[in-house]
Coordinates of C-alpha atoms and ligand atoms in Angstrom, one line a residue:
M116 CA 0.0 0.0 0.0
Y117 CA 1.0 3.6 -0.3
I118 CA 3.3 4.7 2.5
Y119 CA 3.7 8.4 3.3
D120 CA 7.0 10.1 2.5
N121 CA 8.3 12.9 4.7
Y122 CA 6.4 15.4 2.7
D123 CA 3.0 13.6 3.1
Q124 CA 3.6 13.2 6.9
R125 CA 4.6 16.8 7.3
I126 CA 1.5 18.3 5.7
V127 CA -0.8 16.0 7.7
D128 CA 1.0 16.9 11.0
E129 CA 0.8 20.6 10.2
R130 CA -2.9 20.3 9.5
V131 CA -3.4 18.6 12.9
A132 CA -1.6 21.4 14.7
Q133 CA -3.5 24.0 12.8
F134 CA -6.9 22.5 13.5
K135 CA -6.0 22.1 17.2
E136 CA -5.4 25.8 17.4
Q137 CA -8.6 26.6 15.5
T138 CA -10.7 24.3 17.8
E139 CA -9.3 25.8 20.9
R140 CA -10.0 29.3 19.6
Y141 CA -13.6 28.3 18.8
L142 CA -14.2 26.7 22.2
A143 CA -12.8 29.8 23.9
G144 CA -15.2 32.0 21.9
G145 CA -12.5 33.5 19.7
L146 CA -14.1 32.2 16.5
T147 CA -17.8 32.3 15.6
E148 CA -19.9 29.3 14.5
E149 CA -19.8 30.7 11.0
Q150 CA -16.1 31.2 11.0
F151 CA -15.5 27.8 12.4
L152 CA -17.8 26.0 9.9
P153 CA -15.5 25.9 6.9
L154 CA -12.5 25.0 9.1
R155 CA -14.2 22.0 10.7
L156 CA -15.7 20.8 7.4
Q157 CA -12.2 20.8 5.8
N158 CA -11.3 18.4 8.6
G159 CA -14.2 16.0 8.2
L160 CA -16.3 17.3 11.0
Y161 CA -20.1 17.7 10.7
V162 CA -22.3 18.8 13.5
Q163 CA -25.1 16.3 14.0
R164 CA -28.3 15.6 15.9
Y165 CA -26.6 14.6 19.1
A166 CA -22.9 15.0 18.6
P167 CA -20.4 15.9 15.9
M168 CA -19.7 13.3 13.2
L169 CA -16.1 12.8 12.2
R170 CA -15.4 11.3 8.8
V171 CA -12.0 9.7 8.4
A172 CA -10.5 9.3 4.9
V173 CA -9.7 5.8 3.8
P174 CA -8.1 6.3 0.3
Y175 CA -9.7 3.7 -2.1
G176 CA -10.8 1.8 1.0
L177 CA -7.3 0.3 1.8
L178 CA -6.1 0.0 5.4
S179 CA -3.2 -1.7 7.2
S180 CA -3.9 -3.7 10.4
T181 CA -2.0 -1.0 12.4
Q182 CA -4.5 1.6 11.1
V183 CA -7.5 -0.7 11.9
R184 CA -6.2 -1.1 15.5
K185 CA -5.9 2.7 15.7
L186 CA -9.5 3.0 14.5
A187 CA -10.5 0.5 17.2
H188 CA -8.7 2.5 19.8
I189 CA -10.4 5.7 18.7
A190 CA -13.8 4.0 18.8
R191 CA -13.1 2.8 22.4
T192 CA -11.5 5.9 23.7
Y193 CA -13.4 8.8 22.1
D194 CA -16.7 7.2 20.8
K195 CA -19.3 4.8 22.1
G196 CA -17.3 1.8 21.1
Y197 CA -18.1 1.6 17.4
A198 CA -17.3 3.0 14.0
H199 CA -19.3 3.0 10.8
I200 CA -18.1 2.0 7.3
S201 CA -19.5 4.4 4.7
T202 CA -20.4 4.0 1.1
R203 CA -17.4 6.0 0.1
T204 CA -15.3 3.4 1.9
N205 CA -14.5 5.9 4.7
V206 CA -14.9 5.4 8.4
Q207 CA -17.3 7.6 10.4
Y208 CA -17.5 8.2 14.1
N209 CA -20.9 9.4 15.3
W210 CA -20.2 10.4 18.9
P211 CA -16.9 12.2 19.4
E212 CA -16.7 15.3 21.5
L213 CA -15.5 18.4 19.7
K214 CA -12.8 19.0 22.3
D215 CA -11.4 15.6 21.6
V216 CA -11.3 15.9 17.8
P217 CA -7.8 17.5 17.6
E218 CA -6.5 14.6 19.7
I219 CA -8.2 12.0 17.5
L220 CA -6.7 13.7 14.4
A221 CA -3.2 13.5 16.1
E222 CA -3.8 9.7 16.8
L223 CA -4.8 9.2 13.1
A224 CA -1.7 11.1 11.9
S225 CA 0.5 8.8 13.8
V226 CA -0.7 5.9 11.5
Q227 CA -0.7 8.0 8.3
M228 CA -4.4 8.8 8.4
H229 CA -6.4 12.0 8.4
A230 CA -9.9 13.5 7.9
I231 CA -8.8 16.2 5.4
Q232 CA -11.2 16.8 2.5
T233 CA -13.8 14.3 3.7
S234 CA -16.4 17.0 3.8
G235 CA -16.7 20.5 2.3
N236 CA -16.8 21.6 -1.3
C237 CA -13.7 19.8 -2.5
I238 CA -12.6 16.6 -4.2
R239 CA -13.5 13.8 -1.9
N240 CA -12.1 10.3 -1.3
T241 CA -11.5 8.6 -4.7
T242 CA -13.0 5.1 -4.6
T243 CA -12.5 1.9 -6.6
D244 CA -13.3 -1.8 -6.7
Q245 CA -12.5 -3.5 -3.4
F246 CA -11.1 -6.4 -5.4
A247 CA -8.7 -4.2 -7.4
G248 CA -5.3 -5.9 -7.9
V249 CA -6.5 -9.4 -6.9
T250 CA -9.5 -10.2 -9.1
P251 CA -8.7 -12.2 -12.2
N252 CA -11.2 -10.1 -14.1
E253 CA -9.7 -6.7 -14.3
L254 CA -7.6 -5.0 -17.0
V255 CA -5.1 -3.5 -14.5
D256 CA -4.9 -2.6 -10.8
A257 CA -6.9 0.6 -10.5
R258 CA -5.4 1.6 -7.2
P259 CA -2.2 3.4 -8.5
Y260 CA -4.4 5.6 -10.5
C261 CA -6.6 6.4 -7.5
E262 CA -3.4 7.2 -5.6
I263 CA -2.2 9.5 -8.4
I264 CA -5.6 11.3 -8.2
R265 CA -5.4 11.5 -4.4
Q266 CA -2.1 13.2 -4.5
W267 CA -3.2 15.6 -7.2
S268 CA -6.5 16.4 -5.5
T269 CA -5.4 16.8 -1.9
F270 CA -4.9 20.5 -1.2
H271 CA -5.2 21.3 -5.0
P272 CA -5.3 25.1 -4.6
E273 CA -7.6 25.7 -7.5
F274 CA -10.2 23.2 -6.3
A275 CA -10.4 23.9 -2.6
F276 CA -13.7 25.8 -2.9
L277 CA -15.7 24.2 -5.6
P278 CA -19.4 25.0 -6.1
R279 CA -20.1 21.7 -4.3
K280 CA -18.4 18.5 -3.2
F281 CA -16.8 16.4 -6.0
K282 CA -16.5 12.6 -6.2
I283 CA -14.4 10.5 -8.4
A284 CA -14.4 6.7 -8.8
V285 CA -12.1 4.5 -11.0
N286 CA -13.1 1.0 -12.3
S287 CA -10.9 -1.5 -14.1
H288 CA -13.2 -4.5 -13.9
L289 CA -13.9 -6.1 -17.3
S290 CA -17.6 -6.7 -16.8
D291 CA -18.7 -5.6 -13.3
D292 CA -18.6 -2.4 -11.3
R293 CA -18.5 -2.6 -7.5
S294 CA -18.1 1.1 -6.8
A295 CA -21.1 2.7 -8.7
T296 CA -18.6 4.5 -11.0
M297 CA -21.4 5.7 -13.3
L298 CA -23.0 7.6 -10.4
H299 CA -20.0 9.9 -9.8
D300 CA -19.1 13.4 -10.7
I301 CA -16.3 11.8 -12.7
G302 CA -16.4 8.1 -13.4
I303 CA -13.2 6.7 -14.9
K304 CA -13.2 3.4 -16.6
I305 CA -9.8 2.0 -17.4
V306 CA -9.7 0.7 -21.0
K307 CA -7.2 -0.6 -23.6
N308 CA -7.1 0.8 -27.2
D309 CA -6.5 -1.1 -30.4
Q310 CA -2.7 -0.5 -30.0
G311 CA -2.9 -2.2 -26.7
E312 CA -2.3 1.0 -24.7
I313 CA -3.9 1.6 -21.4
G314 CA -6.1 4.7 -21.1
F315 CA -9.4 6.0 -19.7
A316 CA -12.9 6.4 -20.8
V317 CA -14.1 9.4 -18.9
Y318 CA -17.7 9.8 -17.7
V319 CA -18.9 13.0 -16.2
G320 CA -22.1 14.2 -14.4
G321 CA -23.4 11.3 -12.5
G322 CA -24.7 11.5 -8.9
L323 CA -27.6 10.8 -6.6
G324 CA -29.3 13.1 -4.2
R325 CA -32.1 15.4 -5.2
T326 CA -31.6 14.9 -8.9
P327 CA -30.2 11.5 -9.6
I328 CA -28.4 11.2 -13.0
V329 CA -26.2 8.6 -14.6
A330 CA -22.9 10.0 -15.9
S331 CA -22.3 10.7 -19.6
L332 CA -19.3 9.7 -21.7
V333 CA -17.2 12.8 -22.5
K334 CA -13.9 11.2 -23.6
E335 CA -13.8 7.8 -25.2
F336 CA -10.0 7.2 -24.8
L337 CA -7.8 9.4 -22.8
P338 CA -4.1 8.4 -22.9
E339 CA -2.6 7.4 -19.5
K340 CA -0.2 10.4 -19.4
D341 CA -3.0 12.9 -19.8
L342 CA -5.1 11.8 -16.8
L343 CA -4.4 14.8 -14.6
T344 CA -4.4 17.5 -17.2
Y345 CA -7.7 16.3 -18.4
L346 CA -9.1 16.1 -14.9
D347 CA -7.8 19.6 -14.4
A348 CA -9.7 20.7 -17.4
V349 CA -13.0 19.1 -16.3
L350 CA -12.7 20.6 -12.8
R351 CA -11.9 24.1 -14.3
V352 CA -14.9 24.1 -16.5
Y353 CA -17.0 23.1 -13.4
N354 CA -15.3 25.6 -11.1
L355 CA -15.9 28.4 -13.6
N356 CA -19.4 27.5 -14.7
G357 CA -21.0 25.5 -11.9
R358 CA -23.8 27.3 -10.1
R359 CA -23.0 28.9 -6.8
D360 CA -26.3 30.6 -6.3
N361 CA -28.3 27.5 -5.6
K362 CA -26.9 24.7 -3.5
Y363 CA -29.3 22.2 -5.0
K364 CA -28.2 23.0 -8.6
A365 CA -24.5 23.2 -7.9
R366 CA -23.2 19.7 -8.7
I367 CA -21.5 19.1 -12.1
K368 CA -24.4 16.9 -13.1
I369 CA -26.6 19.9 -13.3
L370 CA -24.0 21.8 -15.5
V371 CA -23.6 18.9 -17.8
K372 CA -27.4 18.6 -18.2
A373 CA -27.8 22.3 -18.7
L374 CA -25.2 22.6 -21.4
G375 CA -25.8 19.3 -23.0
V376 CA -23.0 16.7 -23.0
E377 CA -21.6 17.7 -26.4
A378 CA -21.2 21.4 -25.5
F379 CA -19.8 20.4 -22.1
A380 CA -17.2 18.1 -23.7
E381 CA -16.3 20.9 -26.1
K382 CA -15.7 23.3 -23.3
V383 CA -13.5 20.7 -21.5
D384 CA -11.5 20.1 -24.7
A385 CA -11.0 23.8 -25.2
E386 CA -9.8 24.2 -21.7
W387 CA -7.6 21.1 -22.0
Q388 CA -5.7 22.6 -25.0
H389 CA -4.0 25.0 -22.5
L390 CA -3.1 22.2 -20.2
K391 CA -2.3 19.2 -22.4
D392 CA 1.4 18.3 -22.5
G393 CA 2.0 20.9 -19.8
P394 CA 3.7 20.3 -16.4
G395 CA 0.7 18.2 -15.2
T396 CA 1.4 15.5 -17.7
L397 CA 2.3 12.2 -16.1
T398 CA 5.7 10.8 -16.8
Q399 CA 6.2 7.1 -17.0
E400 CA 8.6 7.5 -14.1
E401 CA 5.9 8.9 -11.9
I402 CA 3.4 6.3 -12.9
D403 CA 6.0 3.6 -12.1
R404 CA 6.9 5.2 -8.8
I405 CA 3.2 5.1 -7.7
K406 CA 2.8 1.6 -9.1
G407 CA 5.8 0.5 -7.0
H408 CA 3.7 1.0 -3.9
F409 CA 1.1 -1.6 -5.1
T410 CA 3.3 -4.5 -5.9
A411 CA 2.1 -8.0 -5.1
P412 CA 2.7 -9.3 -1.6
D413 CA 4.9 -12.4 -1.0
Y414 CA 2.5 -15.0 -2.4
E415 CA 3.5 -18.6 -1.9
K416 CA 3.5 -21.0 -4.8
L417 CA 0.4 -23.0 -4.1
T418 CA -2.0 -25.4 -5.9
A419 CA -5.7 -25.5 -5.5
S420 CA -6.5 -26.8 -2.0
N421 CA -7.6 -30.4 -1.5
S422 CA -8.5 -29.9 2.2
L423 CA -10.9 -27.1 1.1
K424 CA -12.8 -29.5 -1.1
E425 CA -13.3 -31.9 1.8
Q426 CA -14.3 -29.2 4.3
L427 CA -16.8 -27.9 1.8
A428 CA -18.3 -31.3 1.3
E429 CA -18.5 -31.9 5.0
N430 CA -19.8 -28.7 6.4
K431 CA -23.0 -27.1 4.9
A432 CA -22.7 -23.8 6.9
F433 CA -19.1 -23.4 5.7
S434 CA -20.0 -24.2 2.1
N435 CA -22.9 -21.6 2.2
W436 CA -20.4 -19.0 3.4
Y437 CA -17.9 -20.0 0.8
K438 CA -20.4 -19.8 -2.0
R439 CA -21.5 -16.3 -1.1
N440 CA -18.7 -14.6 0.7
V441 CA -15.5 -16.0 -1.0
S442 CA -14.5 -14.8 -4.4
E443 CA -11.9 -16.0 -7.0
H444 CA -8.4 -14.7 -6.6
K445 CA -6.0 -14.2 -9.6
I446 CA -3.3 -16.3 -7.8
E447 CA -3.8 -20.0 -7.6
G448 CA -4.4 -21.3 -4.1
Y449 CA -5.6 -17.9 -2.8
A450 CA -9.1 -16.5 -2.3
I451 CA -10.7 -13.1 -1.6
V452 CA -12.9 -13.1 1.5
T453 CA -15.7 -10.5 2.3
L454 CA -16.5 -10.1 6.0
T455 CA -20.1 -9.0 6.1
L456 CA -21.1 -6.3 8.6
K457 CA -24.8 -7.2 8.1
K458 CA -25.8 -9.3 11.1
L459 CA -29.3 -9.3 12.3
G460 CA -29.8 -6.6 14.9
T461 CA -26.8 -4.5 13.8
P462 CA -27.1 -1.4 11.7
P463 CA -25.5 -2.1 8.3
G464 CA -21.9 -1.0 8.2
D465 CA -21.5 -0.7 12.0
I466 CA -18.4 -2.3 13.5
T467 CA -17.4 -2.4 17.2
D468 CA -13.9 -1.6 18.6
K469 CA -13.6 -5.3 19.5
Q470 CA -14.5 -6.4 16.0
L471 CA -12.1 -3.9 14.5
D472 CA -9.3 -5.5 16.7
V473 CA -10.4 -8.9 15.5
V474 CA -10.3 -7.7 11.8
A475 CA -6.8 -6.4 12.4
D476 CA -5.7 -9.8 13.9
L477 CA -7.3 -11.7 11.1
A478 CA -5.6 -9.5 8.5
D479 CA -2.2 -10.1 10.1
R480 CA -2.7 -13.8 10.3
Y481 CA -4.5 -14.5 7.0
S482 CA -4.0 -11.6 4.6
F483 CA -0.6 -9.9 4.7
G484 CA -1.8 -7.3 7.2
E485 CA -4.2 -5.5 4.9
V486 CA -7.9 -5.0 4.7
R487 CA -10.2 -3.1 2.4
N488 CA -13.5 -1.3 3.1
T489 CA -16.3 -1.7 0.5
H490 CA -18.8 0.6 -1.0
E491 CA -21.5 -1.9 0.2
Q492 CA -20.3 -1.3 3.8
N493 CA -18.4 -4.6 4.3
I494 CA -14.7 -5.5 4.8
V495 CA -12.5 -7.5 2.6
L496 CA -9.5 -9.7 3.3
A497 CA -8.0 -9.8 -0.2
D498 CA -5.3 -12.5 0.0
V499 CA -6.3 -15.6 2.0
K500 CA -4.9 -19.0 1.4
Q501 CA -7.6 -21.5 0.4
D502 CA -6.2 -23.9 2.9
E503 CA -6.9 -21.4 5.7
L504 CA -10.4 -20.5 4.8
F505 CA -12.0 -22.9 7.2
A506 CA -10.0 -21.6 10.2
L507 CA -10.7 -18.0 9.1
W508 CA -14.4 -18.7 8.8
Q509 CA -14.6 -20.1 12.3
E510 CA -13.0 -17.0 13.7
A511 CA -15.0 -14.6 11.6
K512 CA -18.2 -16.4 12.6
A513 CA -17.4 -16.1 16.3
A514 CA -16.8 -12.3 15.9
G515 CA -20.1 -11.9 14.1
F516 CA -19.2 -11.1 10.5
A517 CA -19.5 -14.3 8.6
T518 CA -23.3 -14.0 7.8
P519 CA -23.3 -15.8 4.4
N520 CA -25.4 -13.1 2.7
L521 CA -23.0 -11.1 0.5
G522 CA -25.0 -9.7 -2.4
L523 CA -28.3 -11.0 -1.0
L524 CA -31.3 -9.1 0.2
T525 CA -30.1 -8.6 3.7
D526 CA -26.6 -7.3 2.6
M527 CA -28.3 -3.9 2.4
I528 CA -26.8 -0.5 2.2
C529 CA -28.4 1.8 4.8
C530 CA -27.6 5.4 5.9
P531 CA -27.8 6.4 9.6
G532 CA -31.1 8.1 9.0
G533 CA -33.1 9.7 11.8
D534 CA -31.3 7.9 14.5
F535 CA -28.2 10.1 14.2
C536 CA -28.6 12.3 11.2
A537 CA -30.0 15.8 11.6
L538 CA -31.1 16.0 7.9
A539 CA -33.3 12.8 8.0
N540 CA -36.9 12.8 7.1
A541 CA -37.3 9.3 8.6
K542 CA -35.5 6.6 10.4
S543 CA -33.8 4.1 8.2
I544 CA -32.1 1.7 10.7
P545 CA -35.4 0.3 12.1
V546 CA -36.5 -0.4 8.6
A547 CA -33.3 -2.3 7.9
E548 CA -33.7 -4.2 11.1
A549 CA -37.4 -5.1 10.4
L550 CA -36.4 -6.4 7.0
Q551 CA -33.4 -8.3 8.4
A552 CA -35.7 -9.9 11.0
K553 CA -38.5 -10.7 8.5
F554 CA -36.1 -12.2 5.9
D555 CA -33.8 -14.2 8.2
D556 CA -34.3 -17.6 6.4
L557 CA -31.0 -18.1 4.6
D558 CA -32.5 -20.8 2.3
Y559 CA -35.1 -18.3 1.1
L560 CA -32.5 -15.6 0.7
H561 CA -30.2 -17.9 -1.3
D562 CA -33.1 -18.9 -3.5
L563 CA -33.9 -15.3 -4.2
G564 CA -30.4 -14.7 -5.3
E565 CA -28.7 -11.4 -5.8
I566 CA -30.7 -8.4 -4.9
D567 CA -29.4 -4.9 -3.9
L568 CA -31.7 -3.3 -1.4
N569 CA -30.7 0.2 -0.4
I570 CA -32.3 2.5 2.2
S571 CA -31.9 6.3 2.7
G572 CA -33.5 8.4 5.3
C573 CA -33.9 11.4 3.0
M574 CA -33.4 12.5 -0.5
N575 CA -29.7 13.2 0.0
A576 CA -29.4 9.5 -0.9
C577 CA -26.5 8.6 1.3
G578 CA -27.9 5.1 1.3
H579 CA -28.0 5.1 -2.5
H580 CA -31.7 4.1 -2.6
H581 CA -31.9 5.3 -6.3
I582 CA -29.6 2.5 -7.5
G583 CA -30.9 -0.3 -5.3
H584 CA -32.8 -3.0 -7.3
I585 CA -35.2 -2.2 -4.5
G586 CA -34.8 1.3 -3.1
I587 CA -36.4 2.7 0.1
L588 CA -36.5 6.4 0.8
G589 CA -37.7 8.0 4.0
V590 CA -40.2 10.8 3.4
D591 CA -41.9 13.2 5.7
K592 CA -45.6 13.7 5.4
K593 CA -46.9 16.4 7.7
G594 CA -44.4 15.5 10.4
E595 CA -44.9 11.7 10.0
E596 CA -42.4 9.3 8.7
F597 CA -43.3 7.4 5.5
Y598 CA -41.4 5.3 3.0
Q599 CA -41.3 5.5 -0.8
V600 CA -40.3 2.4 -2.7
S601 CA -38.5 2.4 -6.0
L602 CA -37.6 -0.6 -8.3
G603 CA -35.1 -1.3 -11.0
G604 CA -32.2 0.8 -9.9
D605 CA -28.8 -0.6 -10.7
S606 CA -25.2 0.6 -9.9
G607 CA -23.4 -1.7 -12.3
P608 CA -22.0 -0.9 -15.8
D609 CA -25.6 -0.5 -17.0
A610 CA -26.4 1.9 -14.2
T611 CA -30.1 2.8 -14.0
I612 CA -32.0 5.1 -11.6
G613 CA -34.9 3.2 -10.0
K614 CA -38.6 4.1 -10.7
I615 CA -40.9 5.0 -7.9
L616 CA -43.6 2.4 -7.4
G617 CA -46.4 4.7 -6.1
P618 CA -47.7 6.3 -2.9
S619 CA -45.5 5.8 0.2
F620 CA -46.1 3.4 3.0
A621 CA -46.0 3.5 6.8
R622 CA -43.0 1.9 8.5
E623 CA -44.9 -1.1 9.8
Q624 CA -46.1 -1.9 6.2
M625 CA -42.5 -2.1 4.8
P626 CA -41.8 -5.8 5.5
E627 CA -45.1 -6.8 4.0
V628 CA -44.6 -4.5 0.9
I629 CA -41.1 -5.9 0.3
E630 CA -42.5 -9.4 0.7
K631 CA -45.1 -8.7 -2.0
V632 CA -42.4 -7.3 -4.4
L633 CA -40.4 -10.5 -3.8
A634 CA -43.4 -12.8 -4.4
I635 CA -44.1 -11.1 -7.7
Y636 CA -40.4 -11.7 -8.7
V637 CA -40.6 -15.3 -7.7
D638 CA -43.8 -15.8 -9.6
Q639 CA -42.5 -14.2 -12.7
R640 CA -38.8 -15.2 -12.9
I641 CA -37.5 -17.7 -15.3
E642 CA -34.8 -20.2 -14.3
G643 CA -31.6 -18.5 -13.1
E644 CA -32.9 -14.9 -13.6
R645 CA -31.9 -12.3 -11.1
F646 CA -34.5 -9.9 -9.6
I647 CA -33.2 -7.0 -11.7
D648 CA -33.4 -9.0 -14.9
T649 CA -36.9 -10.2 -14.2
Y650 CA -37.9 -6.6 -13.4
R651 CA -36.4 -5.4 -16.7
R652 CA -38.1 -8.2 -18.7
V653 CA -41.6 -8.0 -17.2
G654 CA -41.7 -4.3 -16.6
H655 CA -42.7 -1.9 -13.8
S656 CA -46.5 -2.0 -14.0
I657 CA -47.0 -5.5 -12.9
F658 CA -45.2 -4.7 -9.7
K659 CA -47.2 -1.5 -9.2
E660 CA -50.5 -3.1 -9.9
R661 CA -50.0 -6.1 -7.6
V662 CA -48.4 -4.3 -4.7
Y663 CA -51.3 -1.8 -4.6
A664 CA -54.0 -4.2 -5.5
K665 CA -56.9 -4.0 -3.0
S666 CA -57.3 -7.8 -2.6
N667 CA -53.7 -8.2 -1.6
Ligands
HEM744 C1 -25.0 11.5 9.8 C2 -24.2 12.1 9.0 C3 -24.4 12.4 7.5 C4 -24.7 13.6 7.0 C5 -25.0 14.9 7.7 C6 -24.8 13.4 5.6 C7 -25.0 14.4 4.7 C8 -25.2 14.2 3.3 C9 -25.7 15.2 2.4 C10 -26.1 16.6 2.8 C11 -25.7 14.6 1.2 C12 -26.2 15.2 -0.1 C13 -25.2 15.8 -0.9 C14 -25.7 16.4 -2.2 O1 -26.6 17.2 -2.1 O2 -25.1 16.2 -3.2 C15 -25.1 13.3 1.3 C16 -24.9 12.5 0.3 C17 -24.2 11.3 0.4 N1 -23.8 10.7 1.6 FE1 -24.1 11.4 3.4 N2 -24.5 12.2 5.3 C18 -24.2 11.5 6.4 C19 -23.9 10.2 6.6 C20 -23.6 9.4 5.6 C21 -23.2 8.0 5.7 C22 -23.2 7.2 7.0 C23 -22.9 7.5 4.5 C24 -22.6 6.1 4.1 C25 -23.3 5.1 4.5 C26 -23.0 8.6 3.6 C27 -22.8 8.6 2.2 C28 -23.2 9.5 1.3 C29 -23.2 9.3 -0.1 C30 -22.5 8.1 -0.8 C31 -23.8 10.4 -0.7 C32 -23.9 10.6 -2.1 C33 -24.9 10.9 -2.9 C34 -24.3 11.3 -4.3 O3 -23.6 10.4 -4.9 O4 -24.6 12.4 -4.8 N3 -23.4 9.7 4.2 N4 -24.8 13.1 2.6
SF4_745 S1 -29.6 10.1 3.3 FE1 -30.3 11.8 4.6 S2 -30.8 10.8 6.5 FE2 -29.5 9.5 5.5 S3 -27.4 10.1 6.2 FE3 -27.8 11.1 4.3 S4 -28.5 13.1 4.9 FE4 -28.8 11.7 6.7

């Protein structure tokens, strides 16, 4: 993984000292609320319903076991004993005290972590596939490009005060997309041209929230060396033309829509002419330097495991877990393991200090001391020997994160909603819990197959409800909490925004409504068809009619 050099460490340490002083001045009354606001946002600090929320940056989701132990220590010492994995693969703390935040940041800096640019109108954490570098089905490892973007974007003087926040994702998978790339301000798909050269297809103007939009292609093939100059050009066009008069119309997606994608792409190209081949051009040396941080760990020469075959045949629970939560690795004899944070009774993405310590230990013993956070709010151990899967499974099970439901209905994305978030229209965690409780039969879940169910507590869409195959949105009706259901959303390469089913429902109706939706799918599906494929084939209206039918 990327290790800070002296320069990286110095800027992070300086920022810690600066924020400590700013917080002290604020607490002593020397800075007003208004003056303190941009300062705290630049350091990942929101003020929430009950306490501040601190968002810690986890570049492209990658963490060392030392960093995970530090996160556990922070959860234990400064929070209520847990942390939360977010859909941008960051870590959030919901209960720190403001006076402790400078100390937390100092603790983070001691393990090369920080909260810089995790909020505010700047370029946020760049995300990618959690299987990058280890899946057999990718063009190249996307992480070095994410790191290049991270170094370019952190403290970029021109883009510190953009019209709104700005999110970038990079995907290199040949057929899948695990980081919702098409729903980003800039989505970068790594591609190869006819000459066999690596480059990027650049998509701009995706995003969720109030106006959900799938990104549009603005550059079919951008050569590798031009990555940063082209991104500079896109950001400049946005910085100059993005709306600052209306917060809700400020994202780049609104600009792309207003101008039309061709006119937008022309503007970017015109801007790019000043920058192309300039000092921002990537040299091969620089690309190689960054790639040097992502070399393969010390893999042993292994063959496919025989003991694994026996263990799978003998133990049904283990084989269920293996089928769902273990993925193919590019190196023979190894496997990728996803630890699911979706246990019944636990808010999706929540992890306790004790569990974080267990994750760190497991990473040390089974996976070269590294873990990865996922967009779906789980944790990955990327390099596990097949021979050791059984032992790992037993330990993971004891710690509560081996529920064999990866990609199934109960592996849902859910934002904190009204339980913690001041912006919520409705609670979302109790809905997640009610659904987890209702659909706790694993055989039924396995039979249903892959379904993305996403829940947000308001239209800001932190829970990505628009792109759930089934989406649930909390809405407020005259002070009462209701829930709107949408169907057909998808975050993959064919990204689609879900369509609203109809009038919203009361909270206690939700399990029954979802049950009806699933029954219609089971009734309509043909052999081997996923929920989303059936929905696309049979159409929206049959779901609408049957869910709202009086006789139901
Ligand atoms: C309680 C603290 C939180 C607050 C105050 C908050 C606030 C917001 C706001 C205001 C937006 C809308 C941005 C816009 O208009 O473009 C947003 C979007 C978003 N939030 Fe949160 N959020 C919180 C927690 C979370 C959590 C826990 C997650 C992860 C599970 C998350 C992930 C996201 C994502 C991915 C979006 C993106 C929507 C897009 O792509 O445009 N947020 N959040
Ligand atoms: S979707 Fe709304 S309720 Fe949920 S975390 Fe985001 S802002 Fe809060």
